Amino acid sequence: MGSEMCIRDSTVTVPEKTIEKGDVDGDQSISVNDAVVVLSYYAKKAAGQDVSQDETFKNILVGDVNDDGEITVEDAVAILTYYAKKAAGQDATWE
């Protein structure tokens, strides 16, 4: 299900980008940077800052890796754990 746009009477379908759970920065890999983005989001929200217009957080919903409906420090820890297991050649899951 992509978006459509009209370019000189031609219609082009642009596929929507699928972002993997935990890939908050959208670079198609789970890394330490994803955890850093989650922690930055959490800190700014905790400080009462408006993060709604910050492009850094456009994919923040995939950072809720424990599916509790909130972006918290626990999500960042889970992302780091996932990354460490993958880096060590172990099986990594979100459970």
mmCIF file of C-alpha atoms in Angstrom, residues 5-47:
data_model
loop_
_atom_site.group_PDB
_atom_site.id
_atom_site.type_symbol
_atom_site.label_atom_id
_atom_site.label_comp_id
_atom_site.label_asym_id
_atom_site.label_seq_id
_atom_site.Cartn_x
_atom_site.Cartn_y
_atom_site.Cartn_z
ATOM 1 C CA MET A 5 1.276 11.183 -6.765
ATOM 2 C CA CYS A 6 0.498 12.703 -10.132
ATOM 3 C CA ILE A 7 3.383 13.830 -12.310
ATOM 4 C CA ARG A 8 2.271 15.333 -15.623
ATOM 5 C CA ASP A 9 -0.748 13.087 -15.996
ATOM 6 C CA SER A 10 1.153 9.972 -14.927
ATOM 7 C CA THR A 11 0.552 8.157 -11.685
ATOM 8 C CA VAL A 12 3.499 6.759 -9.779
ATOM 9 C CA THR A 13 3.056 4.444 -6.818
ATOM 10 C CA VAL A 14 5.656 4.922 -4.111
ATOM 11 C CA PRO A 15 5.905 1.978 -1.718
ATOM 12 C CA GLU A 16 5.759 2.797 1.964
ATOM 13 C CA LYS A 17 8.939 2.177 3.867
ATOM 14 C CA THR A 18 8.723 -0.670 6.362
ATOM 15 C CA ILE A 19 10.722 -0.050 9.503
ATOM 16 C CA GLU A 20 11.788 -2.944 11.708
ATOM 17 C CA LYS A 21 10.847 -2.944 15.372
ATOM 18 C CA GLY A 22 13.620 -1.199 17.317
ATOM 19 C CA ASP A 23 15.086 0.593 14.280
ATOM 20 C CA VAL A 24 14.190 4.038 15.589
ATOM 21 C CA ASP A 25 16.673 5.915 13.417
ATOM 22 C CA GLY A 26 15.384 4.115 10.303
ATOM 23 C CA ASP A 27 18.800 3.050 9.004
ATOM 24 C CA GLN A 28 17.657 -0.567 8.537
ATOM 25 C CA SER A 29 19.726 -1.955 11.407
ATOM 26 C CA ILE A 30 19.304 -2.215 15.157
ATOM 27 C CA SER A 31 22.212 -0.416 16.796
ATOM 28 C CA VAL A 32 23.369 1.544 19.826
ATOM 29 C CA ASN A 33 22.178 4.705 18.064
ATOM 30 C CA ASP A 34 18.579 3.453 18.209
ATOM 31 C CA ALA A 35 18.843 3.179 22.000
ATOM 32 C CA VAL A 36 20.372 6.674 22.141
ATOM 33 C CA VAL A 37 17.418 8.086 20.185
ATOM 34 C CA VAL A 38 14.977 6.376 22.578
ATOM 35 C CA LEU A 39 16.841 7.781 25.599
ATOM 36 C CA SER A 40 16.904 11.273 24.057
ATOM 37 C CA TYR A 41 13.176 11.099 23.414
ATOM 38 C CA TYR A 42 12.501 9.885 26.946
ATOM 39 C CA ALA A 43 14.685 12.612 28.494
ATOM 40 C CA LYS A 44 13.103 15.397 26.464
ATOM 41 C CA LYS A 45 9.580 14.177 27.263
ATOM 42 C CA ALA A 46 10.477 13.886 30.966
ATOM 43 C CA ALA A 47 11.789 17.474 30.869
#
